[in-house]
Short mmCIF file of C-alpha atoms in Angstrom, two decimals:
data_model
loop_
_atom_site.label_atom_id
_atom_site.label_comp_id
_atom_site.label_asym_id
_atom_site.label_seq_id
_atom_site.Cartn_x
_atom_site.Cartn_y
_atom_site.Cartn_z
CA MET A 1 19.95 -52.78 -50.18
CA ASN A 2 22.80 -50.34 -52.29
CA SER A 3 20.15 -48.08 -53.21
CA ASN A 4 18.83 -47.79 -50.01
CA ARG A 5 22.37 -47.25 -48.06
CA ILE A 6 23.03 -44.60 -50.86
CA THR A 7 20.09 -42.81 -49.96
CA LEU A 8 20.90 -42.87 -46.32
CA LEU A 9 24.06 -41.57 -46.84
CA LEU A 10 22.37 -38.83 -49.42
CA ALA A 11 20.55 -37.64 -46.12
CA LEU A 12 22.47 -37.69 -43.74
CA GLY A 13 24.99 -35.86 -46.03
CA ALA A 14 22.30 -33.29 -46.52
CA LEU A 15 21.41 -33.11 -42.70
CA LEU A 16 25.11 -32.62 -41.51
CA ALA A 17 25.13 -30.00 -44.23
CA GLY A 18 22.32 -28.17 -43.25
CA PHE A 19 23.59 -28.05 -39.70
CA GLY A 20 27.13 -26.71 -41.13
CA GLY A 21 25.36 -23.87 -42.75
CA TRP A 22 23.13 -22.76 -39.57
CA TYR A 23 26.32 -23.38 -37.32
CA LEU A 24 28.37 -20.88 -39.59
CA THR A 25 25.49 -18.68 -40.33
CA ASN A 26 24.63 -18.38 -36.52
CA ASP A 27 28.18 -17.82 -35.78
CA TYR A 28 28.84 -15.29 -38.69
CA ILE A 29 25.47 -13.53 -37.42
CA THR A 30 26.79 -13.15 -33.56
CA ASP A 31 30.62 -12.23 -34.82
CA SER A 32 28.87 -9.54 -36.94
CA VAL A 33 26.81 -8.49 -33.70
CA SER A 34 29.59 -8.55 -31.52
CA ARG A 35 31.82 -6.57 -33.94
CA TYR A 36 29.10 -3.46 -34.31
CA LYS A 37 28.42 -2.92 -31.25
CA GLN A 38 32.33 -2.51 -30.55
CA THR A 39 32.67 -0.19 -33.34
CA LEU A 40 29.55 1.94 -31.88
CA ASN A 41 30.48 1.91 -28.75
CA LYS A 42 34.24 2.64 -29.48
CA GLY A 43 35.05 6.26 -28.45
CA GLN A 44 31.46 6.74 -26.49
CA LYS A 45 31.71 7.44 -22.86
CA MET A 46 30.39 4.35 -20.82
CA ILE A 47 28.48 4.42 -17.43
CA LYS A 48 28.27 1.86 -15.11
CA VAL A 49 24.32 1.34 -14.52
CA VAL A 50 22.55 -1.35 -12.40
CA VAL A 51 20.51 -3.98 -13.81
CA ALA A 52 18.88 -6.72 -12.42
CA SER A 53 21.12 -9.90 -12.36
CA HIS A 54 18.29 -12.54 -13.34
CA ASP A 55 14.65 -12.36 -13.87
CA LEU A 56 13.00 -10.68 -10.98
CA GLU A 57 9.17 -10.63 -9.62
CA ALA A 58 7.56 -7.88 -8.48
CA GLY A 59 8.21 -7.45 -4.54
CA ALA A 60 11.70 -8.80 -5.23
CA THR A 61 14.27 -6.84 -2.67
CA ILE A 62 17.11 -5.16 -4.35
CA ASN A 63 20.02 -6.08 -2.98
CA SER A 64 23.63 -7.10 -4.46
CA ALA A 65 22.24 -10.59 -5.33
CA SER A 66 19.35 -9.28 -7.45
CA ALA A 67 21.17 -6.24 -9.23
CA VAL A 68 24.65 -5.92 -10.85
CA LEU A 69 26.59 -3.40 -12.57
CA ARG A 70 26.84 -2.94 -16.45
CA ASP A 71 28.47 -0.58 -18.72
CA MET A 72 26.60 1.05 -21.01
CA PRO A 73 27.16 3.97 -23.88
CA ALA A 74 26.15 7.24 -22.28
CA ALA A 75 23.84 8.11 -25.20
CA PHE A 76 21.78 5.09 -24.75
CA VAL A 77 21.39 5.71 -20.94
CA HIS A 78 17.73 6.54 -19.37
CA LYS A 79 17.80 9.48 -17.74
CA ASN A 80 16.28 7.43 -14.22
CA VAL A 81 18.62 5.15 -14.81
CA VAL A 82 20.07 4.08 -11.49
CA ARG A 83 23.69 4.30 -11.56
CA GLY A 84 26.44 2.41 -9.40
CA ASP A 85 27.54 5.60 -7.43
CA ASN A 86 23.97 6.14 -6.01
CA PHE A 87 22.66 2.58 -5.34
CA ASP A 88 22.61 2.50 -1.55
CA ALA A 89 20.98 6.32 -1.79
CA THR A 90 18.39 5.18 -4.00
CA ILE A 91 17.16 1.97 -4.66
CA GLY A 92 19.24 -0.32 -2.01
CA GLY A 93 17.25 -2.47 0.18
CA LYS A 94 13.91 -1.20 -1.69
CA GLN A 95 10.92 -3.35 -3.20
CA LEU A 96 10.41 -4.02 -7.10
CA LEU A 97 7.07 -2.55 -8.34
CA TYR A 98 7.24 -4.33 -11.71
CA SER A 99 8.57 -7.19 -12.82
CA LEU A 100 12.20 -7.52 -14.78
CA SER A 101 13.78 -9.40 -17.37
CA ALA A 102 17.83 -9.92 -16.60
CA GLY A 103 19.63 -7.49 -18.07
CA ASP A 104 17.02 -4.73 -17.40
CA PRO A 105 18.33 -0.97 -16.15
CA ILE A 106 16.85 -0.64 -13.10
CA LEU A 107 15.04 3.12 -12.86
CA GLU A 108 13.93 4.81 -9.67
CA ALA A 109 10.54 4.30 -11.03
CA HIS A 110 10.64 0.82 -10.63
CA VAL A 111 11.05 0.64 -6.68
CA SER A 112 8.82 1.43 -3.92
CA ARG A 113 8.86 4.41 -1.94
CA THR A 114 9.91 3.09 1.22
CA GLN A 115 12.68 1.04 2.82
CA PHE A 116 12.37 -1.45 5.71
CA THR A 117 13.54 -4.45 6.89
CA LYS A 118 11.12 -5.14 9.31
CA PHE A 119 7.60 -3.93 10.55
CA SER A 120 8.70 -1.57 12.96
CA ASP A 121 10.63 0.60 10.92
CA ILE A 122 7.87 2.06 9.53
CA ILE A 123 6.22 2.94 12.63
CA PRO A 124 7.22 6.91 13.60
CA ASP A 125 8.93 7.05 17.23
CA GLY A 126 6.98 7.34 19.85
CA MET A 127 3.82 5.79 17.82
CA ARG A 128 2.56 2.32 18.63
CA ALA A 129 0.86 -0.03 15.91
CA ILE A 130 -2.54 -1.34 16.95
CA THR A 131 -4.34 -3.97 14.96
CA ILE A 132 -8.29 -3.63 15.28
CA SER A 133 -10.79 -6.18 13.17
CA VAL A 134 -13.10 -4.88 10.38
CA ASP A 135 -15.86 -6.01 8.75
CA THR A 136 -17.11 -4.83 5.37
CA ILE A 137 -19.14 -1.99 6.41
CA SER A 138 -16.21 -0.65 8.80
CA SER A 139 -13.46 -0.92 6.44
CA ILE A 140 -15.58 1.27 4.00
CA SER A 141 -16.70 -1.88 1.94
CA GLY A 142 -13.15 -2.84 1.83
CA PHE A 143 -11.88 0.27 0.10
CA LEU A 144 -9.34 1.36 3.13
CA THR A 145 -5.71 1.44 1.78
CA PRO A 146 -2.59 1.94 3.68
CA GLY A 147 -1.58 5.85 4.21
CA ASP A 148 -5.25 6.84 4.35
CA LEU A 149 -6.74 9.22 7.28
CA ILE A 150 -9.52 7.81 9.52
CA ASP A 151 -11.88 8.83 12.54
CA LEU A 152 -12.91 6.13 15.08
CA ILE A 153 -16.40 6.45 16.17
CA ILE A 154 -17.37 4.37 19.14
CA THR A 155 -21.07 3.50 20.68
CA VAL A 156 -21.26 2.84 23.66
CA LYS A 157 -24.20 2.01 26.56
CA ASP A 158 -25.12 4.92 28.89
CA GLY A 159 -27.35 3.73 31.16
CA PRO A 160 -30.54 2.81 29.57
CA GLU A 161 -30.02 4.78 26.53
CA SER A 162 -26.60 4.06 23.76
CA ARG A 163 -24.29 7.05 22.61
CA THR A 164 -22.22 7.41 19.93
CA ILE A 165 -19.18 9.70 20.11
CA PRO A 166 -16.02 10.38 18.41
CA LEU A 167 -12.89 8.38 19.96
CA LEU A 168 -9.81 9.89 17.77
CA LYS A 169 -9.61 11.64 14.73
CA ALA A 170 -7.20 11.84 11.59
CA VAL A 171 -5.37 8.27 12.52
CA LYS A 172 -3.09 6.92 9.68
CA VAL A 173 -3.57 3.50 8.58
CA VAL A 174 -0.54 1.40 8.61
CA ALA A 175 -1.39 -1.68 7.09
CA THR A 176 -4.48 -3.57 5.82
CA GLY A 177 -4.07 -7.03 6.60
CA LYS A 178 -0.77 -7.75 5.36
CA ASN A 179 -0.56 -4.78 2.81
CA LEU A 180 1.59 -2.00 3.50
CA ASP A 181 2.03 1.32 2.24
CA ASN A 182 5.32 0.72 0.25
CA GLY A 183 3.87 1.40 -3.36
CA LEU A 184 2.89 -2.16 -4.09
CA PRO A 185 -0.20 -2.88 -5.24
CA PRO A 186 -2.34 -4.96 -2.56
CA LYS A 187 -2.04 -9.00 -2.68
CA GLU A 188 -4.92 -10.05 -0.65
CA GLY A 189 -8.18 -8.89 1.18
CA TYR A 190 -7.89 -8.47 4.75
CA ASN A 191 -10.10 -8.45 7.66
CA ASN A 192 -8.32 -6.31 10.13
CA ILE A 193 -6.25 -3.39 9.83
CA THR A 194 -3.51 -1.50 11.73
CA LEU A 195 -3.38 2.08 12.91
CA GLY A 196 -0.40 4.41 14.32
CA VAL A 197 -1.22 6.02 17.31
CA SER A 198 0.08 7.17 20.62
CA PRO A 199 0.51 5.00 23.82
CA LYS A 200 -2.62 6.53 25.22
CA ASP A 201 -4.46 6.55 22.28
CA ALA A 202 -3.71 2.36 22.03
CA ALA A 203 -5.13 2.15 25.38
CA ARG A 204 -8.47 3.80 24.43
CA VAL A 205 -8.75 1.74 21.45
CA ILE A 206 -8.22 -1.44 23.56
CA HIS A 207 -10.97 -0.07 25.94
CA ALA A 208 -13.16 1.15 23.51
CA GLN A 209 -13.53 -2.85 21.99
CA ALA A 210 -14.04 -4.03 25.11
CA VAL A 211 -17.28 -1.79 26.15
CA GLY A 212 -18.47 -0.52 22.49
CA ARG A 213 -18.89 -1.23 18.79
CA MET A 214 -16.43 0.87 16.86
CA THR A 215 -16.87 2.44 13.51
CA ILE A 216 -14.33 3.67 11.02
CA ALA A 217 -15.05 7.27 9.17
CA LEU A 218 -12.78 7.76 6.18
CA ARG A 219 -11.29 11.40 5.74
CA THR A 220 -9.25 13.17 3.05
CA GLU A 221 -5.63 14.23 3.52
CA LYS A 222 -6.31 18.01 2.72
CA ASP A 223 -9.12 17.63 5.97
CA ILE A 224 -7.50 16.70 9.13
CA LYS A 225 -8.41 19.87 11.42
CA SER A 226 -12.82 19.39 11.36
CA GLY A 227 -14.10 17.43 14.11
CA TYR A 228 -17.58 16.48 15.39
CA ASP A 229 -20.09 17.70 17.71
CA LYS A 230 -20.87 16.26 21.07
CA GLY A 231 -22.23 12.51 20.91
CA VAL A 232 -25.43 11.60 19.84
CA THR A 233 -28.18 10.00 21.42
CA ILE A 234 -31.76 9.07 20.66
CA GLU A 235 -32.95 12.32 21.88
CA ASN A 236 -30.83 14.13 19.25
CA LEU A 237 -30.78 11.95 16.51
CA ILE A 238 -32.68 13.38 14.24
CA ASP A 239 -32.12 17.42 14.60
CA VAL A 240 -35.57 18.69 15.12
CA LYS A 241 -36.49 20.91 17.70
CA GLN A 242 -39.19 20.01 19.98
CA ALA A 243 -41.84 22.72 20.88
CA LYS A 244 -42.15 23.08 24.74
CA PRO A 245 -45.24 21.65 25.66
CA ASP A 246 -47.80 24.82 27.27
CA GLU A 247 -47.46 25.60 30.85
CA PRO A 248 -50.82 24.66 32.42
CA ILE A 249 -53.14 27.76 33.29
CA ARG A 250 -53.24 28.11 37.18
CA GLN A 251 -57.26 28.55 38.16
CA LYS A 252 -57.82 31.44 40.89
CA GLY A 253 -59.02 29.30 44.03
CA PHE A 254 -61.76 30.46 46.55
CA GLU A 255 -61.19 31.93 49.95
CA ILE A 256 -62.77 29.52 52.64
CA ILE A 257 -63.27 31.00 55.83
CA ARG A 258 -64.20 28.79 58.77
CA GLY A 259 -66.31 29.43 61.72
CA GLY A 260 -66.20 32.91 63.30
CA ARG A 261 -65.80 35.01 66.58
CA SER A 262 -68.87 35.73 68.70
#
């Protein structure tokens, strides 16, 4: 009985000694690191830089709740780090493109190019945003992205025939579904796109959806001047010149004399 008690006391003593040694060692390391930092920073110029106040996910808005200022030695400051005196002019109100851990410095490259609080902020003055439905074919197999330039082509009935004509050219895609032109990677697929057009063109697009079928043609940003020829019908669908039929040969007739004078 006494031997078991002695063994238990020895084990408890060893456990306490081990914990005490770990605590003292950890405290010594922490204190040494702190003193090393103080020695390292002593005499160096300190700069206030913007860092993440807590772990931030991509898409988070940068504001006073998600970012704080921290002193950092000038020798270790990244050239693109955001400083406290230019926070509002560079990243304030913008969205993160990448996840950051608490304490990570925020660089200008970490945030989106645009800043807005509501969707209408990205619509230019004098323009209107209009949304149209698209499918796999009309959306270029889903490869359309915000910022692309497209042409709208409509096919309508023209009497007994169908006619395909250009409706609008070099129209900017403002959004695909809920994906905006803000530098963030697309979060989801889409079955509609939003375009930025003039008020008159908005009315034309709405009417075109009611009377015909619209198709989208993607164009490059460098090619904004080229257009299309006149509309296409079944008659000029194939660019082959038809030979004119030969004119019928007119046959000479016979003069008929009826009766006579006495």
